Coordinates of N, CA and C in Angstrom, one line a residue:
X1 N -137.5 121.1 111.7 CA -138.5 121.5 110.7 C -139.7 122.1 111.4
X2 N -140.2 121.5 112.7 CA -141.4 121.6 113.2 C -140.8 123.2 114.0
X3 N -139.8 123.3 114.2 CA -139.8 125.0 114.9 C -140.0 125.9 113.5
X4 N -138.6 125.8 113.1 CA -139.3 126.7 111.6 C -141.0 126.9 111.5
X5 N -141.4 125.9 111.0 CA -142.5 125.6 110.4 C -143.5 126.7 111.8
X6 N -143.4 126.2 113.0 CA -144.2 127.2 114.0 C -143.4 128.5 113.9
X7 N -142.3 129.0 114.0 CA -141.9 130.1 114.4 C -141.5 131.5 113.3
X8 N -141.2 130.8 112.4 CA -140.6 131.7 111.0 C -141.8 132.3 110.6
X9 N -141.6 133.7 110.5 CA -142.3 134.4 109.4 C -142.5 134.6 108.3
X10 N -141.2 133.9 107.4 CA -141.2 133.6 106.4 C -141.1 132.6 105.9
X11 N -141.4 131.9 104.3 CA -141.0 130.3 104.3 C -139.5 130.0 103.8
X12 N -138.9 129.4 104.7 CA -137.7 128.5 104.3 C -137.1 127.8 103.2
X13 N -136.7 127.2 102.7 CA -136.4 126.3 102.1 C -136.3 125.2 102.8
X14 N -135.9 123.6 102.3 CA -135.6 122.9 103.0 C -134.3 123.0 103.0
X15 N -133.6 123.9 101.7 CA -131.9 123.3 102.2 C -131.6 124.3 103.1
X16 N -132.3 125.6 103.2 CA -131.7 126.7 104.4 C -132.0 125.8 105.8
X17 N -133.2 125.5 106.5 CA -133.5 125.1 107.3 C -132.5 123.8 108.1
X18 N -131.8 123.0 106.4 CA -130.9 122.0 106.9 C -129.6 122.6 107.1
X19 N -129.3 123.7 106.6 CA -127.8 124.7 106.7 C -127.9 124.9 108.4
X20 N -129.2 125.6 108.9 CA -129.7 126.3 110.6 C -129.3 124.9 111.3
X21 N -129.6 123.6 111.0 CA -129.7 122.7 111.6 C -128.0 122.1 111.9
X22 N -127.4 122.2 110.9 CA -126.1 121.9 110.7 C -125.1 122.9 111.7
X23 N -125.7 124.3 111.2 CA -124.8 125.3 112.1 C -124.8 125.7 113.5
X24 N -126.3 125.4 114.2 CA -126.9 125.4 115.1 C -126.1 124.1 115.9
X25 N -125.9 123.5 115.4 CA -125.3 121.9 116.5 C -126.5 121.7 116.8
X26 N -127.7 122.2 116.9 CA -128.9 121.3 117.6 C -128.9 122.2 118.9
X27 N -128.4 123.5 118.6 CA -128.7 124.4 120.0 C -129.8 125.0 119.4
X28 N -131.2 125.0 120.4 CA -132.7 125.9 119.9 C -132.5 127.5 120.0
X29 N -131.6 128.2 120.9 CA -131.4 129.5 121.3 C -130.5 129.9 119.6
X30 N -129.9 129.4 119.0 CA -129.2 129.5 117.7 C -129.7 129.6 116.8
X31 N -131.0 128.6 116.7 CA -131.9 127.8 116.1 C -133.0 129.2 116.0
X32 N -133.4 129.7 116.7 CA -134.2 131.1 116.9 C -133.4 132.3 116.6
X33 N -131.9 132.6 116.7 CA -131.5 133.7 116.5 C -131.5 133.7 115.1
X34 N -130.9 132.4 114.6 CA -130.9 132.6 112.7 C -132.3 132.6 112.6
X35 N -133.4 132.0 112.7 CA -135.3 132.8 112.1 C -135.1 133.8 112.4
X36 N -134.9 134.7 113.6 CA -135.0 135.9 113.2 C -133.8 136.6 112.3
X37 N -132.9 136.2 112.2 CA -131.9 137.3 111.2 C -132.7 137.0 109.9
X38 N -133.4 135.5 109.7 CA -133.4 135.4 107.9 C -134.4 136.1 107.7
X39 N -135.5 136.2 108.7 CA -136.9 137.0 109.0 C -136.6 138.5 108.3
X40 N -135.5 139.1 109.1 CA -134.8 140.4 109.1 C -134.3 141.2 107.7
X41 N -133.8 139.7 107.3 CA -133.0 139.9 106.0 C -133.8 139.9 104.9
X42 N -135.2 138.9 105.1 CA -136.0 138.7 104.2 C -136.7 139.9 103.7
X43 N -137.3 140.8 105.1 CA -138.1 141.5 104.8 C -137.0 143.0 104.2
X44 N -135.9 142.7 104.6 CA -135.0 144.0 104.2 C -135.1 144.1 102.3
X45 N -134.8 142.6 101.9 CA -134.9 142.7 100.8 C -136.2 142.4 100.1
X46 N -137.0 142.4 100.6 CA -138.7 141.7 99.8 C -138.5 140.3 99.7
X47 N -137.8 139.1 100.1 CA -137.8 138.3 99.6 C -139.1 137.2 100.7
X48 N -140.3 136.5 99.5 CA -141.1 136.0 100.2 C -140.6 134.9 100.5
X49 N -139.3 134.0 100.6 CA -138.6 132.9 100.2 C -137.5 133.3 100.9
X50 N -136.7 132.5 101.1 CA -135.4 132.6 101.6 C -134.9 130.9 101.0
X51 N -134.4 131.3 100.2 CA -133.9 130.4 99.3 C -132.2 129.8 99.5
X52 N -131.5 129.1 99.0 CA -129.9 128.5 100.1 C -129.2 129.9 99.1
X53 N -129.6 130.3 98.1 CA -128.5 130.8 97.1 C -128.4 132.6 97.9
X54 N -129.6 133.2 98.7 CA -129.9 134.1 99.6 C -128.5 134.0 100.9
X55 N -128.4 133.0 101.6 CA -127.3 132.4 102.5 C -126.2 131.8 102.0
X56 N -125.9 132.1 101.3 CA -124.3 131.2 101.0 C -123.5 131.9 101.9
X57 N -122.9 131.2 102.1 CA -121.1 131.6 102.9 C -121.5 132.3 104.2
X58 N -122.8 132.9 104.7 CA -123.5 133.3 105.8 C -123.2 132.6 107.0
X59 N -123.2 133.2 108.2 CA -123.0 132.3 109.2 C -124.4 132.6 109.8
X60 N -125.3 131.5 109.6 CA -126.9 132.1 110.7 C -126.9 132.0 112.1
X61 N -125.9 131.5 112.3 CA -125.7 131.1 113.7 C -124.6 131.5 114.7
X62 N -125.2 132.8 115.1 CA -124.0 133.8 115.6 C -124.7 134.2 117.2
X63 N -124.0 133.8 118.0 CA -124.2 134.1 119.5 C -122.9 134.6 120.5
X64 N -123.2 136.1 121.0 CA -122.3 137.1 121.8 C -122.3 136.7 122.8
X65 N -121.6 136.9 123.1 CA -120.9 137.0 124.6 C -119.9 137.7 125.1
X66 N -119.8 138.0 126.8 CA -118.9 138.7 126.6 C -117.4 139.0 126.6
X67 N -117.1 137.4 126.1 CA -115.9 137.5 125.8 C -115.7 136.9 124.4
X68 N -116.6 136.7 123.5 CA -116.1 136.6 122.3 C -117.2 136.4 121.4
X69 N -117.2 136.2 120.4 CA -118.3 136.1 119.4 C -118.1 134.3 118.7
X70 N -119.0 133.8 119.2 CA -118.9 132.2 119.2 C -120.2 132.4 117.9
X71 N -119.2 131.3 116.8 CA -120.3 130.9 115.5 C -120.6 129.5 115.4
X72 N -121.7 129.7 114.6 CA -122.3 127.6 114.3 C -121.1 127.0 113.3
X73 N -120.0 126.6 114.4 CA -119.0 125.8 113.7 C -118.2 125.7 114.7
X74 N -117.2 124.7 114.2 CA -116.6 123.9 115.7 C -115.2 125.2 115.5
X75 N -114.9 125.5 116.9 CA -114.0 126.4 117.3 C -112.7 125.8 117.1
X76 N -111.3 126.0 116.6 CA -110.1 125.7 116.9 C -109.2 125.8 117.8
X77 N -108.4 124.8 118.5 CA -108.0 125.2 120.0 C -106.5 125.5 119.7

């Protein structure tokens, strides 16, 4: 909450912030890439809010590399 709260441009909700927290596993580099996409997405659409119903089914937690595209969720072996 306390990064949100310093870093985001825009206001959160508490349930998105708890979705980043969930998807992130508690990685901060994750944790920063979703503020900026909801940042991104916010301002694409005017929305002063980023509300959970804005994120459904979204993955905010998307980090490249270069061998694959790893998301905030546990991988299958």
């Amino acid at each position: 909450q306390a990064t949100v709260k310093a870093k985001a441009e825009v206001e959160l909700s508490p349930e998105v912030v708890e979705a980043i927290l969930n998807q992130s596993q508690g990685r901060m580099r994750w944790i920063l890439n979703a503020i900026t996409n909801l940042e991104q997405w916010a301002r694409s659409n005017s929305w002063s809010r980023v509300e959970l119903g804005h994120i459904k089914g979204l993955h905010l937690c998307t980090e490249f590399t270069s061998q694959t595209i790893i998301q905030g969720r546990k991988e299958r072996s």
